[in-house]
Amino acid sequence: MKLFDIAHSRTGDKGDISNISVIAYDEKDYARLAAHVTAERVKEHFKGIVHGDVVRYELPSIGALNFVMYEALGGGVTRSLALDPHGKCLGSALLALEIPDSDV
Amino acid sequence: MKTIRIGAGAGYSGDRIEPALELAQKGKIDYLVFECLAERTIAIAQKAKLADPTKGYDALLSDRMEAVLKVCAEKGIKIITNMGAANPEAGAEKTREIAAAQGLSLKIAAVSGDDVLETLKSGDIKITETGQPAASMSNVLVSGNAYLGAAPIVEALEQGADVVITGRVADPALFLAPQIKEFGWAFDDWAHLAKGTAVGHLLECGGQVTGGYFAEPGRKDVQGLGHLGFPIAEVSEDGSFVITKVESAGGHVTTDTCKEQILYEVHDPKSYLTPDVTADFSQITFTQEGPDRVRVEGVTGRERPATLKVSVGYVNGYIGEGQISYAGPGALARAKLALEIVQERLDIIGLQSSELRYDLIGVNAIHRDVLAPQPEPTEVRARVTGRCESMKEAVRIGNEVETLYTNGPAGGGGATKSARQVVAMLSALVPRAAVTPRIQIIEVQS
């Protein structure tokens, strides 16, 4: 299944840094997110877009993860050549990540 | 226990105005806050002020004030906004004119002092991203604005201001200030300042917490998005609060809308830095108390940062762009050919460019190659954009796309082209002592 099936997200930007929240619809699914949506996987998923580090922050109290991705926005909204200079659509790309159908 | 209600009248400069009027009329609010200043907006406003010293405030300031001043005056609702942008004094003067024309008696405060451009040009402040001295960029610097905290807004309210117009202020501080004023919190009461900052962060994007920017049809349906209402925070003096909205307004406030908004543009949730406090959102919880009523708990705080962040605006060359569409069978192949042709011609004319980008909109323009290829689309828009040192060079990019009409693949349509100067942003940190907030109060008597 896709991450899209169990989580929602919102993307924000500050300078050349994008952050994407990944929020479990059901807080019981938080452990699955934490197990399968690692910083390494996110970095690999965004290869070619995100050129810097990816840092993951954990918020079990609301069943959410927050990914901070450096060098992700072509220099930032003010100077990017991208059609989506804020990178607002990146969260949707992350929700396309495949995760196991049943938990391991 | 004393409780106040704060409404968010705007989430960004170009935001809708009707929800603010609805809040003023039906929201039973004590304060109406308009957050209208983004990273880039202030540099553009600085350029406008350079061209005309009476300008440099928000483009919609007049429209917003004309819409809400009278009803706010009648109901005793105080207005706080960063619509002053690069020129709070001029924004206050424009507001005075509107109040006078509407026959209102008001005290209007302008909060300034955030402009640190001269300090950057002459001092030894370093650019955060590059480590280089800001002074070495003085020939291209356009603006330098420090993020002020809540203190000068609190001071303006204590001097009796009905309307407070600021320049660069940390977004949550606009909402924190009335809480400090009403509840008498100390400026080192980190626990309360952090809760009040969470109020600000949840409200500062307007409709983003009432169901705007949230809907995913079939999964996250939102009713009444066409008449989306903006949020209200109901805050008690112990710092506990509920996010809600006007009952008749569209949209909804749920634990999910709050979860998305609390992390919006946040990096480390343990350390959300503002000029007023280091807030910790990492243990936050949301509880649905009723329809469109979400209680927020678990926010803590620590001492504020020692320095203030500065948004540094600088001229960073020119961007040129051209687009053209291809449709029907073979559209993708023709669009790819179009991009190859433009690439070859930009080489032939010897375009001077430090960065070029070729996109097929509908194919790879947004997510590049992150997502797997989809079935061939029936419409594709080819886009070429690049960064140049001069306007003259930047213009050539769009021209080469436009000439695809008679010199490219079959059936191209709807070509557009543009070129613009880029005002880009960097950041810096300055000592608090480098910034002296100023408050100017003007009165209008009917």
Short mmCIF file of C-alpha atoms in Angstrom, two decimals, chain A residues 3 10-11 18 21-23 27 29 35 38 40 53 65 71 73-74 76-78 85 93 99:
data_model
loop_
_atom_site.label_atom_id
_atom_site.label_comp_id
_atom_site.label_asym_id
_atom_site.label_seq_id
_atom_site.Cartn_x
_atom_site.Cartn_y
_atom_site.Cartn_z
CA LEU A 3 1.64 5.89 2.62
CA ARG A 10 1.40 19.22 4.70
CA THR A 11 4.53 20.78 3.27
CA SER A 18 11.41 21.97 2.90
CA SER A 21 4.69 16.38 8.08
CA VAL A 22 3.42 12.80 7.81
CA ILE A 23 0.40 12.30 10.07
CA GLU A 27 -2.78 7.27 15.83
CA ASP A 29 -0.64 3.49 12.86
CA ALA A 35 9.18 1.81 11.39
CA THR A 38 12.79 6.53 7.83
CA GLU A 40 17.05 7.24 4.76
CA ASP A 53 20.42 15.99 4.54
CA LEU A 65 6.60 12.52 11.86
CA GLU A 71 18.85 21.96 -0.22
CA LEU A 73 14.03 24.01 -3.16
CA GLY A 74 16.44 25.20 -5.83
CA GLY A 76 14.29 28.81 -2.10
CA VAL A 77 11.04 30.36 -3.24
CA THR A 78 12.57 33.72 -4.04
CA PRO A 85 9.03 27.11 -6.12
CA ALA A 93 5.10 12.82 -3.69
CA ILE A 99 4.91 0.64 2.71
#
